[in-house]
mmCIF file of C-alpha atoms in Angstrom:
data_model
loop_
_atom_site.group_PDB
_atom_site.id
_atom_site.type_symbol
_atom_site.label_atom_id
_atom_site.label_comp_id
_atom_site.label_asym_id
_atom_site.label_seq_id
_atom_site.Cartn_x
_atom_site.Cartn_y
_atom_site.Cartn_z
ATOM 1 C CA MET A 15 187.958 200.572 152.067
ATOM 2 C CA ILE A 16 187.194 199.957 148.400
ATOM 3 C CA GLU A 17 183.766 201.356 147.571
ATOM 4 C CA ASP A 18 182.871 199.213 144.531
ATOM 5 C CA ARG A 19 183.760 195.770 145.833
ATOM 6 C CA TRP A 20 181.373 192.828 145.818
ATOM 7 C CA LEU A 21 179.700 192.051 149.159
ATOM 8 C CA SER A 22 179.263 188.628 150.723
ATOM 9 C CA VAL A 23 175.974 187.243 152.036
ATOM 10 C CA ASP A 24 176.865 188.310 155.580
ATOM 11 C CA GLU A 25 177.885 191.802 154.464
ATOM 12 C CA ILE A 26 174.740 192.433 152.404
ATOM 13 C CA ALA A 27 172.595 191.068 155.246
ATOM 14 C CA ASP A 28 174.297 193.480 157.639
ATOM 15 C CA HIS A 29 173.881 196.336 155.144
ATOM 16 C CA LEU A 30 170.129 195.660 154.880
ATOM 17 C CA GLY A 31 169.660 194.809 158.556
ATOM 18 C CA ILE A 32 168.304 191.328 157.829
ATOM 19 C CA LYS A 33 169.404 187.766 158.589
ATOM 20 C CA ARG A 34 171.571 185.827 156.164
ATOM 21 C CA ASP A 35 168.776 183.246 155.718
ATOM 22 C CA THR A 36 166.571 186.066 154.415
ATOM 23 C CA VAL A 37 169.220 186.958 151.826
ATOM 24 C CA TYR A 38 169.158 183.384 150.487
ATOM 25 C CA LYS A 39 165.354 183.355 150.534
ATOM 26 C CA TRP A 40 165.100 186.685 148.676
ATOM 27 C CA THR A 41 167.639 185.627 146.021
ATOM 28 C CA ASN A 42 165.585 182.491 145.418
ATOM 29 C CA GLU A 43 161.983 183.695 145.807
ATOM 30 C CA ARG A 44 162.088 187.410 145.011
ATOM 31 C CA GLN A 45 164.931 187.586 142.506
ATOM 32 C CA MET A 46 167.150 189.759 144.680
ATOM 33 C CA PRO A 47 170.086 190.712 142.435
ATOM 34 C CA GLY A 48 173.109 188.620 143.224
ATOM 35 C CA HIS A 49 175.768 186.740 141.337
ATOM 36 C CA LYS A 50 176.957 183.239 142.127
ATOM 37 C CA ILE A 51 180.701 182.897 141.801
ATOM 38 C CA GLY A 52 181.570 179.254 142.274
ATOM 39 C CA ARG A 53 179.711 178.279 145.453
ATOM 40 C CA LEU A 54 179.579 181.824 146.836
ATOM 41 C CA TRP A 55 176.964 184.520 146.357
ATOM 42 C CA LYS A 56 178.254 188.056 145.811
ATOM 43 C CA PHE A 57 176.228 191.253 145.719
ATOM 44 C CA ASP A 58 176.671 194.697 144.224
ATOM 45 C CA ARG A 59 175.481 197.150 146.879
ATOM 46 C CA LYS A 60 174.130 199.578 144.257
ATOM 47 C CA GLU A 61 172.095 196.840 142.498
ATOM 48 C CA VAL A 62 170.601 195.648 145.782
ATOM 49 C CA ASP A 63 169.828 199.190 146.959
ATOM 50 C CA ALA A 64 168.036 199.910 143.662
ATOM 51 C CA TRP A 65 166.103 196.623 143.983
ATOM 52 C CA VAL A 66 164.986 197.573 147.512
ATOM 53 C CA LYS A 67 164.015 201.114 146.435
ATOM 54 C CA PHE A 68 161.983 199.643 143.579
ATOM 55 C CA GLY A 69 159.919 197.862 146.240
ATOM 56 C CA ALA A 70 160.826 194.290 145.390
ATOM 57 C CA ALA A 71 161.857 193.542 148.980
ATOM 58 C CA SER A 72 158.495 194.510 150.435
ATOM 59 C CA GLU A 73 155.907 191.818 151.001
ATOM 60 C CA SER A 74 153.277 193.769 149.060
ATOM 61 C CA GLY A 75 155.687 193.979 146.111
ATOM 62 C CA ASP A 76 155.660 190.205 145.750
ATOM 63 C CA PRO A 77 152.536 189.045 143.866
ATOM 64 C CA SER A 78 153.070 185.404 144.852
ATOM 65 C CA THR A 79 152.871 186.353 148.548
ATOM 66 C CA THR A 80 149.610 188.205 147.947
ATOM 67 C CA GLU A 81 148.149 185.232 146.096
ATOM 68 C CA LYS A 82 149.121 182.839 148.876
ATOM 69 C CA LYS A 83 147.466 185.036 151.504
ATOM 70 C CA THR A 84 144.324 185.277 149.392
ATOM 71 C CA ASP A 85 144.275 181.520 148.798
ATOM 72 C CA ASP A 86 144.703 180.808 152.512
ATOM 73 C CA LYS A 87 141.656 182.933 153.387
ATOM 74 C CA THR A 88 139.341 181.283 150.873
ATOM 75 C CA THR A 89 138.249 177.860 151.953
#
């Protein structure tokens, strides 16, 4: 197996233990590092691992999620 190959949506979802819909959501809403090649998304495992370790995948690491929760509570 080649270690530095680009991973597909299904492969990166499996690597992270999440659903493929979550991968698409995170690339769109949380700027998960990925590269669109034609119609396909491809991911560098090292970039994604660094992004996760930085805390960008956690809910508390997303300021827009925090703001939405705060806004929902204030009526």
